[in-house]
Coordinates of C-alpha atoms in Angstrom, one line a residue:
X108 CA -55.9 -8.4 39.2
X109 CA -53.8 -11.5 38.5
X110 CA -55.1 -11.6 34.9
X111 CA -54.1 -8.0 34.4
X112 CA -50.6 -8.7 35.9
X113 CA -50.2 -11.7 33.6
X114 CA -51.2 -9.7 30.6
X115 CA -48.8 -6.9 31.5
X116 CA -46.0 -9.5 32.0
X117 CA -46.8 -11.0 28.5
X118 CA -46.7 -7.5 26.9
X119 CA -43.4 -6.8 28.6
X120 CA -41.9 -10.1 27.4
X121 CA -43.2 -9.5 23.8
X122 CA -41.6 -6.0 23.9
X123 CA -38.3 -7.4 25.3
X124 CA -38.2 -10.1 22.6
X125 CA -39.1 -7.6 19.8
X126 CA -36.3 -5.3 21.0
X127 CA -33.7 -8.0 20.6
X128 CA -31.5 -8.4 17.6
X129 CA -32.1 -11.5 15.5
X130 CA -30.1 -14.5 16.8
X131 CA -30.5 -17.1 14.1
X132 CA -31.0 -16.9 10.3
X133 CA -30.4 -18.8 7.1
X134 CA -27.7 -18.4 4.4
X135 CA -27.6 -20.1 1.0
X136 CA -25.3 -22.8 2.5
X137 CA -27.2 -23.4 5.8
X138 CA -28.5 -22.0 9.0
X139 CA -26.3 -19.9 11.3
X140 CA -26.6 -18.8 14.9
X141 CA -24.8 -15.9 16.5
X142 CA -24.4 -14.4 19.9
X143 CA -25.9 -11.3 21.5
X144 CA -24.0 -8.4 23.0
X145 CA -24.7 -7.5 26.6
X146 CA -27.9 -5.6 26.0
X147 CA -29.0 -7.8 23.1
X148 CA -29.2 -4.9 20.6
X149 CA -26.5 -6.4 18.3
X150 CA -25.8 -9.9 17.3
X151 CA -22.4 -11.0 16.0
X152 CA -22.0 -14.0 13.7
X153 CA -18.3 -14.9 13.7
X154 CA -16.7 -17.4 11.4
X155 CA -19.3 -17.8 8.6
X156 CA -17.7 -19.6 5.6
X157 CA -18.1 -17.5 2.4
X158 CA -16.1 -19.9 0.2
X159 CA -14.7 -23.4 0.2
X160 CA -11.4 -23.9 2.0
X161 CA -8.7 -23.0 -0.6
X162 CA -6.6 -26.1 0.2
X163 CA -5.3 -29.1 -1.7
X164 CA -6.2 -28.8 -5.4
X165 CA -8.0 -25.5 -4.6
X166 CA -4.7 -23.8 -3.5
X167 CA -4.1 -20.9 -6.0
X168 CA -7.6 -21.2 -7.6
X169 CA -10.5 -18.8 -7.7
X170 CA -12.6 -19.4 -4.6
X171 CA -15.4 -21.9 -4.9
X172 CA -18.8 -21.7 -3.1
X173 CA -18.9 -22.9 0.5
X174 CA -20.1 -26.5 0.9
X175 CA -23.6 -26.6 2.4
X176 CA -24.0 -27.9 6.0
X177 CA -26.9 -29.5 7.9
X178 CA -28.2 -28.3 11.2
X179 CA -27.3 -24.9 12.6
X180 CA -23.7 -23.6 12.5
X181 CA -22.7 -21.9 15.7
X182 CA -20.9 -18.7 14.8
X183 CA -19.4 -17.6 18.1
X184 CA -15.7 -17.3 17.4
X185 CA -13.4 -16.0 14.7
X186 CA -11.9 -18.4 12.2
X187 CA -8.2 -18.9 11.7
X188 CA -6.3 -16.0 10.2
X189 CA -4.5 -16.6 6.8
X190 CA -1.1 -18.1 6.8
X191 CA 1.6 -15.4 7.5
X192 CA 4.6 -14.8 9.6
X193 CA 3.9 -15.2 13.4
X194 CA 1.9 -12.1 14.2
X195 CA 3.7 -10.0 16.9
X196 CA 3.4 -6.3 17.9
X197 CA 6.1 -4.1 16.5
X198 CA 6.9 -0.4 16.4
X199 CA 3.7 1.7 16.8
X200 CA 1.4 -1.3 16.3
X201 CA 0.4 -2.8 19.6
X202 CA -1.5 -6.0 19.9
X203 CA -4.8 -4.4 19.2
X204 CA -3.8 -3.8 15.6
X205 CA -2.2 -7.3 15.1
X206 CA -3.8 -10.6 14.1
X207 CA -4.1 -13.2 16.9
X208 CA -0.9 -15.3 17.1
X209 CA -2.9 -18.4 16.4
X210 CA -4.6 -20.2 14.7
X211 CA -3.2 -19.5 11.2
X212 CA -4.4 -21.6 8.3
X213 CA -5.0 -21.8 4.6
X214 CA -8.6 -22.6 5.6
X215 CA -9.3 -18.9 6.3
X216 CA -12.1 -17.8 4.0
X217 CA -14.6 -16.8 6.6
X218 CA -16.4 -13.5 7.4
X219 CA -18.0 -11.9 10.4
X220 CA -21.3 -10.0 10.6
X221 CA -22.5 -7.6 13.3
X222 CA -26.2 -6.7 12.9
X223 CA -28.6 -4.7 15.0
X224 CA -31.6 -5.9 12.9
X225 CA -34.5 -7.4 14.7
X226 CA -35.8 -9.2 11.6
X227 CA -34.5 -9.9 8.1
X228 CA -37.0 -7.3 6.8
X229 CA -35.1 -4.1 7.9
X230 CA -32.9 -3.6 4.8
X231 CA -30.1 -1.8 6.7
X232 CA -27.0 -0.4 4.8
X233 CA -23.8 -2.5 5.0
X234 CA -20.1 -1.8 5.5
X235 CA -17.6 -4.4 4.4
X236 CA -14.1 -4.0 6.0
X237 CA -10.9 -5.2 4.4
X238 CA -7.8 -5.3 6.6
X239 CA -4.3 -4.0 5.8
X240 CA -1.0 -5.6 6.3
X241 CA 1.1 -5.0 3.2
X242 CA -0.6 -7.9 1.4
X243 CA 1.5 -10.3 3.6
X244 CA -0.3 -10.2 6.9
X245 CA -3.6 -9.2 8.6
X246 CA -6.8 -10.7 10.0
X247 CA -10.5 -9.8 10.4
X248 CA -10.0 -10.8 14.1
X249 CA -7.9 -7.7 15.0
X250 CA -9.4 -6.1 18.1
X251 CA -9.8 -2.6 16.5
X252 CA -11.9 -4.1 13.7
X253 CA -14.7 -5.0 16.0
X254 CA -18.1 -4.1 14.5
X255 CA -20.4 -3.8 17.5
X256 CA -20.2 0.0 18.0
X257 CA -21.0 0.8 14.3
X258 CA -23.8 -1.7 14.3
X259 CA -25.4 0.1 17.2
X260 CA -25.6 3.2 14.9
X261 CA -27.9 1.3 12.5
X262 CA -25.7 -0.3 9.9
X263 CA -24.5 -3.9 9.4
X264 CA -20.7 -4.3 9.7
X265 CA -19.0 -7.2 7.9
X266 CA -15.3 -8.0 8.2
X267 CA -13.7 -10.6 5.9
X268 CA -10.5 -12.7 5.6
X269 CA -8.6 -13.1 2.4
X270 CA -5.4 -14.9 1.4
X271 CA -2.1 -13.0 1.7
X272 CA 1.4 -13.3 0.4
X273 CA 2.3 -16.3 -1.8
X274 CA -1.2 -17.8 -1.3
X275 CA -2.9 -14.6 -2.3
X276 CA -0.9 -13.5 -5.3
X277 CA 1.2 -16.3 -6.9
X278 CA 1.2 -16.3 -10.7
X279 CA 2.7 -19.1 -12.8
X280 CA 2.3 -20.2 -16.4
X281 CA 0.6 -23.5 -15.2
X282 CA -1.9 -21.5 -13.1
X283 CA -2.6 -19.2 -16.0
X284 CA -3.3 -22.2 -18.3
X285 CA -5.5 -24.1 -15.9
X286 CA -7.6 -21.0 -14.8
X287 CA -9.7 -20.9 -18.0
X288 CA -9.4 -17.1 -17.9
X289 CA -5.8 -16.9 -19.2
X290 CA -4.9 -15.3 -15.9
X291 CA -3.4 -16.2 -12.5
X292 CA -2.6 -14.5 -9.2
X293 CA -5.0 -11.9 -7.6
X294 CA -6.5 -14.7 -5.5
X295 CA -6.7 -12.2 -2.6
X296 CA -8.8 -9.9 -4.7
X297 CA -11.0 -12.8 -5.9
X298 CA -11.5 -13.7 -2.2
X299 CA -12.8 -10.2 -1.6
X300 CA -15.0 -10.4 -4.6
X301 CA -16.4 -13.8 -3.3
X302 CA -17.2 -12.1 0.0
X303 CA -19.0 -9.3 -1.9
X304 CA -21.0 -11.9 -3.8
X305 CA -21.8 -13.6 -0.6
X306 CA -23.1 -10.3 0.8
X307 CA -25.2 -9.8 -2.3
X308 CA -26.8 -13.2 -1.9
X309 CA -27.1 -13.4 1.9
X310 CA -27.0 -10.1 3.7
X311 CA -30.8 -9.7 3.5
X312 CA -31.2 -12.6 5.8
X313 CA -29.3 -10.5 8.5
X314 CA -31.5 -7.5 7.9
X315 CA -29.2 -5.9 5.3
X316 CA -29.8 -4.3 2.0
X317 CA -27.7 -5.9 -0.7
X318 CA -28.0 -2.8 -2.8
X319 CA -26.6 -0.5 -0.1
X320 CA -23.1 -1.9 0.4
X321 CA -20.0 0.2 1.0
X322 CA -16.5 -1.3 1.0
X323 CA -13.7 0.1 3.2
X324 CA -10.2 -0.7 4.0
X325 CA -6.9 0.6 5.3
X326 CA -3.4 0.4 3.8
X327 CA -3.3 -2.9 1.8
X328 CA -7.1 -2.9 2.5
X329 CA -7.3 0.5 0.9
X330 CA -5.3 -0.6 -2.1
X331 CA -7.7 -3.5 -2.3
X332 CA -10.7 -1.1 -2.2
X333 CA -9.1 0.8 -5.1
X334 CA -8.5 -2.4 -7.1
X335 CA -12.1 -3.5 -6.5
X336 CA -13.3 -0.1 -7.7
X337 CA -11.1 -0.6 -10.8
X338 CA -12.2 -4.2 -11.5
X339 CA -15.1 -4.9 -14.0
X340 CA -15.9 -8.0 -11.9
X341 CA -17.1 -5.7 -9.1
X342 CA -19.8 -4.0 -11.1
X343 CA -23.1 -3.7 -9.1
X344 CA -21.6 -5.2 -5.9
X345 CA -21.3 -2.0 -3.9
X346 CA -22.3 1.7 -4.1
X347 CA -19.6 3.4 -2.1
X348 CA -16.0 3.1 -1.1
X349 CA -13.8 4.3 1.8
X350 CA -10.1 4.2 1.2
X351 CA -7.8 4.8 4.3
X352 CA -4.2 5.4 3.5
X353 CA -3.5 3.6 0.3
X354 CA -4.0 4.3 -3.4
X355 CA -1.8 4.5 -6.5
X356 CA -2.1 6.0 -10.0
X357 CA 1.3 4.7 -11.1
X358 CA 2.3 1.2 -12.3
X359 CA 1.2 -0.3 -8.9
X360 CA 0.1 -3.6 -10.3
X361 CA 2.6 -6.0 -11.8
X362 CA 2.3 -7.3 -15.4
X363 CA 1.2 -10.9 -15.6
X364 CA 4.3 -11.9 -17.5
X365 CA 6.5 -10.4 -14.7
X366 CA 4.5 -12.1 -12.0
X367 CA 4.7 -15.4 -13.8
X368 CA 8.5 -15.1 -13.7
X369 CA 8.4 -14.8 -9.9
X370 CA 6.2 -17.9 -9.8
X371 CA 8.6 -19.8 -12.0
X372 CA 11.5 -18.7 -9.9
X373 CA 9.7 -20.1 -6.8
X374 CA 9.1 -23.5 -8.4
X375 CA 12.8 -23.7 -9.4
X376 CA 13.6 -23.5 -5.7
X377 CA 12.2 -27.0 -5.4
X378 CA 14.0 -28.1 -8.6
X379 CA 10.8 -28.0 -10.7
X380 CA 9.0 -25.9 -13.2
X381 CA 5.7 -27.5 -12.4
X382 CA 3.1 -25.9 -10.0
X383 CA 2.3 -29.4 -8.7
X384 CA 5.6 -29.4 -6.8
X385 CA 4.4 -26.4 -4.8
X386 CA 0.9 -27.7 -4.4
X387 CA 2.3 -30.8 -2.7
X388 CA 4.2 -28.9 -0.1
X389 CA 2.8 -28.1 3.3
X390 CA 1.6 -24.5 3.7
X391 CA 4.4 -23.6 6.1
X392 CA 7.0 -24.8 3.7
X393 CA 5.6 -22.8 0.9
X394 CA 5.5 -19.7 3.0
X395 CA 9.1 -20.1 4.1
X396 CA 10.2 -20.7 0.6
X397 CA 8.4 -17.6 -0.7
X398 CA 10.0 -15.6 2.1
X399 CA 13.4 -16.0 0.4
X400 CA 12.1 -13.8 -2.5
X401 CA 12.3 -10.0 -2.3
X402 CA 9.6 -8.1 -0.3
X403 CA 6.8 -7.0 -2.7
X404 CA 7.0 -10.1 -4.8
X405 CA 3.3 -10.9 -4.1
X406 CA 0.9 -8.1 -4.7
X407 CA -1.9 -7.2 -7.2
X408 CA -1.3 -8.1 -10.8
X409 CA -2.6 -6.7 -14.1
X410 CA -3.9 -10.1 -15.1
X411 CA -6.4 -9.2 -17.8
X412 CA -9.2 -10.7 -15.7
X413 CA -9.6 -9.1 -12.3
X414 CA -7.6 -6.1 -13.5
X415 CA -7.7 -5.6 -17.3
X416 CA -5.2 -2.8 -17.2
X417 CA -2.9 -1.1 -14.7
X418 CA -4.9 0.6 -12.1
X419 CA -3.7 4.1 -13.0
X420 CA -4.8 3.7 -16.6
X421 CA -8.2 2.4 -15.5
X422 CA -8.9 5.5 -13.5
X423 CA -7.4 8.0 -15.8
X424 CA -9.5 6.5 -18.7
X425 CA -12.6 6.6 -16.4
X426 CA -13.2 2.8 -16.8
X427 CA -13.6 2.3 -13.1
X428 CA -16.8 1.7 -11.1
X429 CA -17.9 5.3 -10.4
X430 CA -19.2 5.1 -6.8
X431 CA -19.3 7.6 -4.0
X432 CA -16.0 7.9 -2.2
X433 CA -14.3 8.9 1.0
X434 CA -10.5 8.8 0.7
X435 CA -7.6 10.1 2.7
X436 CA -4.4 9.6 4.6
X437 CA -2.8 10.0 8.0
X438 CA 0.0 12.5 8.4
X439 CA 2.2 9.7 9.7
X440 CA 1.9 7.6 6.6
X441 CA 5.1 9.2 5.3
X442 CA 7.0 7.2 7.9
X443 CA 6.5 4.2 5.7
X444 CA 8.2 5.8 2.6
X445 CA 11.8 5.5 3.7
X446 CA 14.5 7.1 6.0
X447 CA 14.6 10.9 6.1
X448 CA 17.2 12.6 3.9
X449 CA 19.3 15.7 4.6
X450 CA 18.6 18.8 2.4
X451 CA 21.6 17.8 0.3
X452 CA 20.5 14.2 -0.1
X453 CA 16.9 15.3 -0.9
X454 CA 18.0 17.6 -3.6
X455 CA 20.2 14.9 -5.1
X456 CA 17.3 12.5 -4.9
X457 CA 15.0 15.0 -6.7
X458 CA 17.7 15.5 -9.4
X459 CA 18.1 11.7 -10.0
X460 CA 14.4 10.9 -9.9
X461 CA 13.0 13.9 -11.8
X462 CA 16.0 15.2 -13.9
X463 CA 13.8 17.4 -16.0
X464 CA 11.5 18.6 -13.3
X465 CA 13.9 19.0 -10.3
X466 CA 13.5 22.8 -9.9
X467 CA 9.7 22.5 -10.3
X468 CA 9.5 19.8 -7.6
X469 CA 11.7 21.7 -5.2
X470 CA 9.6 24.8 -5.5
X471 CA 6.6 22.8 -4.1
X472 CA 8.8 20.7 -1.8
X473 CA 11.6 23.0 -0.8
X474 CA 14.8 21.9 0.9
X475 CA 16.7 25.0 2.0
X476 CA 17.6 23.5 5.3
X477 CA 17.5 20.0 6.8
X478 CA 14.4 20.8 8.7
X479 CA 12.6 22.2 5.7
X480 CA 13.7 19.1 3.7
X481 CA 12.2 16.9 6.4
X482 CA 8.9 18.7 6.2
X483 CA 8.9 18.5 2.4
X484 CA 9.7 14.7 2.6
X485 CA 6.8 14.2 5.0
X486 CA 4.4 16.1 2.8
X487 CA 5.7 14.4 -0.4
X488 CA 5.6 11.0 1.3
X489 CA 2.0 11.4 2.3
X490 CA 0.9 12.6 -1.1
X491 CA 2.8 9.8 -2.9
X492 CA 1.5 7.2 -0.5
X493 CA -2.2 8.1 -1.1
X494 CA -2.9 11.8 -1.4
X495 CA -2.1 12.5 -5.0
X496 CA -3.8 9.2 -6.1
X497 CA -6.9 10.1 -4.0
X498 CA -7.0 13.5 -5.8
X499 CA -6.8 11.9 -9.2
X500 CA -9.5 9.3 -8.2
X501 CA -11.8 12.0 -6.9
X502 CA -11.2 14.2 -9.9
X503 CA -12.2 11.4 -12.3
X504 CA -15.3 10.5 -10.3
X505 CA -18.7 11.9 -11.2
X506 CA -20.1 10.4 -8.0
X507 CA -19.6 12.6 -4.9
X508 CA -16.1 12.3 -3.4
X509 CA -14.8 13.5 -0.1
X510 CA -11.1 13.7 0.8
X511 CA -9.5 14.0 4.3
X512 CA -6.2 14.3 6.1
X513 CA -6.1 12.8 9.6
X514 CA -3.7 14.8 11.8
X515 CA -5.0 14.1 15.2
X516 CA -2.4 12.8 17.7
X517 CA -3.9 10.1 19.9
X518 CA -3.3 10.3 23.7
X519 CA 0.1 8.8 24.7
X520 CA 0.4 5.4 26.2
X521 CA 2.6 5.7 29.4
X522 CA 6.1 4.4 28.7
X523 CA 5.4 4.1 25.0
X524 CA 6.9 6.4 22.3
X525 CA 4.7 9.0 20.8
X526 CA 4.3 8.1 17.1
X527 CA 2.0 11.0 16.3
X528 CA -0.8 10.4 13.7
X529 CA 0.8 7.1 12.7
X530 CA -0.2 4.8 9.9
X531 CA -3.4 3.0 11.0
X532 CA -4.0 5.3 14.0
X533 CA -7.2 6.7 12.5
X534 CA -8.9 3.3 12.2
X535 CA -10.2 3.0 15.8
X536 CA -11.6 6.6 15.5
X537 CA -13.5 5.8 12.3
X538 CA -14.7 2.4 13.5
X539 CA -15.6 3.6 17.0
X540 CA -13.3 1.1 18.6
X541 CA -11.2 3.2 21.0
X542 CA -12.6 0.9 23.8
X543 CA -10.6 -1.9 22.1
X544 CA -7.3 0.0 22.2
X545 CA -5.7 0.2 25.6
X546 CA -4.8 3.8 26.3
X547 CA -5.8 6.3 28.9
X548 CA -8.2 8.1 26.6
X549 CA -9.2 11.7 27.2
X550 CA -12.3 13.7 26.3
X551 CA -10.6 15.0 23.1
X552 CA -10.0 11.4 21.9
X553 CA -13.6 10.5 22.4
X554 CA -14.8 13.7 20.7
X555 CA -12.7 12.8 17.6
X556 CA -14.0 9.2 17.6
X557 CA -17.6 10.5 17.8
X558 CA -17.5 12.9 14.9
X559 CA -15.3 10.7 12.7
X560 CA -17.4 7.6 13.1
X561 CA -20.5 9.7 12.6
X562 CA -19.2 11.0 9.3
X563 CA -18.4 7.4 8.3
X564 CA -21.8 6.0 9.3
X565 CA -23.6 8.8 7.5
X566 CA -21.7 8.0 4.4
X567 CA -22.6 4.3 4.6
X568 CA -26.2 5.2 5.1
X569 CA -26.6 8.0 2.5
X570 CA -23.5 8.3 0.3
X571 CA -22.7 11.6 2.1
X572 CA -20.9 12.1 5.4
X573 CA -22.9 15.1 6.3
X574 CA -25.7 15.8 8.7
X575 CA -27.0 18.9 10.6
X576 CA -24.9 18.2 13.7
X577 CA -21.5 18.2 12.0
X578 CA -19.3 20.8 10.2
X579 CA -20.1 20.5 6.5
X580 CA -17.7 18.3 4.5
X581 CA -17.9 19.6 1.0
X582 CA -17.6 17.3 -1.9
X583 CA -14.3 17.4 -3.9
X584 CA -14.4 19.8 -6.8
X585 CA -12.3 22.4 -8.5
X586 CA -11.7 24.2 -5.2
X587 CA -10.1 20.9 -3.9
X588 CA -11.5 21.0 -0.3
X589 CA -9.8 18.6 2.1
X590 CA -11.3 17.9 5.5
X591 CA -8.5 18.1 8.2
X592 CA -9.5 15.6 10.9
X593 CA -7.9 16.9 14.2
X594 CA -9.4 18.0 17.5
X595 CA -12.2 19.4 15.4
X596 CA -12.8 18.9 11.7
X597 CA -11.7 21.8 9.6
X598 CA -12.4 22.1 5.9
X599 CA -9.4 23.4 4.0
X600 CA -10.0 24.3 0.3
X601 CA -6.9 24.0 -1.9
X602 CA -4.7 22.6 0.9
X603 CA -2.4 20.9 -1.6
X604 CA -3.4 22.6 -4.9
X605 CA 0.2 23.7 -5.7
X606 CA 1.6 20.3 -4.8
X607 CA -1.0 18.4 -6.9
X608 CA -0.1 20.5 -9.9
X609 CA 3.5 19.7 -9.6
X610 CA 2.9 16.0 -9.0
X611 CA 0.6 16.0 -12.1
X612 CA 3.4 17.4 -14.2
X613 CA 6.0 14.9 -13.0
X614 CA 3.9 11.7 -13.1

């Protein structure tokens, strides 16, 4: 009887161990150890270096491989976030959407992995998340970017840091010369590429499939996704892309020569024309100095290396990496496009901006009254921020593409203004992280989180958001179907067909 009991106990122990997610594995730089979640079904590895610290002589250089380490690296906490202004909640963005206030450091090139794999042999699909923040702020450590819930659905979730602001996008003639590529700037995009290369080389050790990687991001993270899809350096590193609220088919990326002028202006602020003068300054001093330049000085550059042409031309000439796509916007994105105008002001703006197309524009975006003008501005703001570019992207894709508009209004936080479907509000629904966002959630919120995160997980697994338990999300084609994500998902063919025709004629 005792032998039977002992045997049964051993079987139970073996079963328990086999049900646990792997806890320790090896990367090409050394061994890493993570921590289990409460039921040991997911292991998180936080703070894995994917590149050498970009400090000293490596400031404003393409990322170098991480230095190998001996022993086992304990990966149980997030790394420092990139240097930026002190992160603080503001407007609609409560602390769950904001980088931790500290630590901030140039030494920030680390990533985080959440895996449900029990062994390295499972070959699970992978989602790599790129944060937003206007290219001047952000962190992989934001609460709403937690990867545990999606990992429980059978994928591996990876979040990455990248350099922002002056450290991520400074161009200068000296940097162009020393690069060996006749290019400078775009270090943030090169960081993202380095993370993708790390995934290609190492994710199998975490139970992932390096050939089933999807990239996703929101706002500046979405513009980054678009830039990576446009870059020839990304070829073969991912098979799908998800772009939340951010895309452009205009002259979004600066010319290298214009970006170099900004860098030269910055060195002149320290009475020099030499990049060494800036390299010798502490990081905080460089950041403060750069903050005296106009907003938008540091952003993606048409450098001839990462981006061989402006992004719009790359897509319109079908030179991009043609991968499966989910792209869309939130109806509150328009709030970022400027102060509302009266009907008279909007008409004057249309006349000044599109002198030959004013009447055509105002037919699609009418301004008979101030209220009508406000509605038109909201629609135009959303379509200019992402919608029209998403339409062009999907139209020029041969791979399956799916477009959405997020219009669900999250439950109010008591004592807090209702900002509606605000910019970034869809992220916790897609990433299944409402539990990380402190609000008195209702059934309707959880229902949206369930169907939206399921669509996203399906796409990561198969390249299609669909399964038998959800309303069919038809791929984008001549009928221009857009999935409206509200209390229930509703497919709306031709939702903005008239507006897209007008925007095509004026762009």
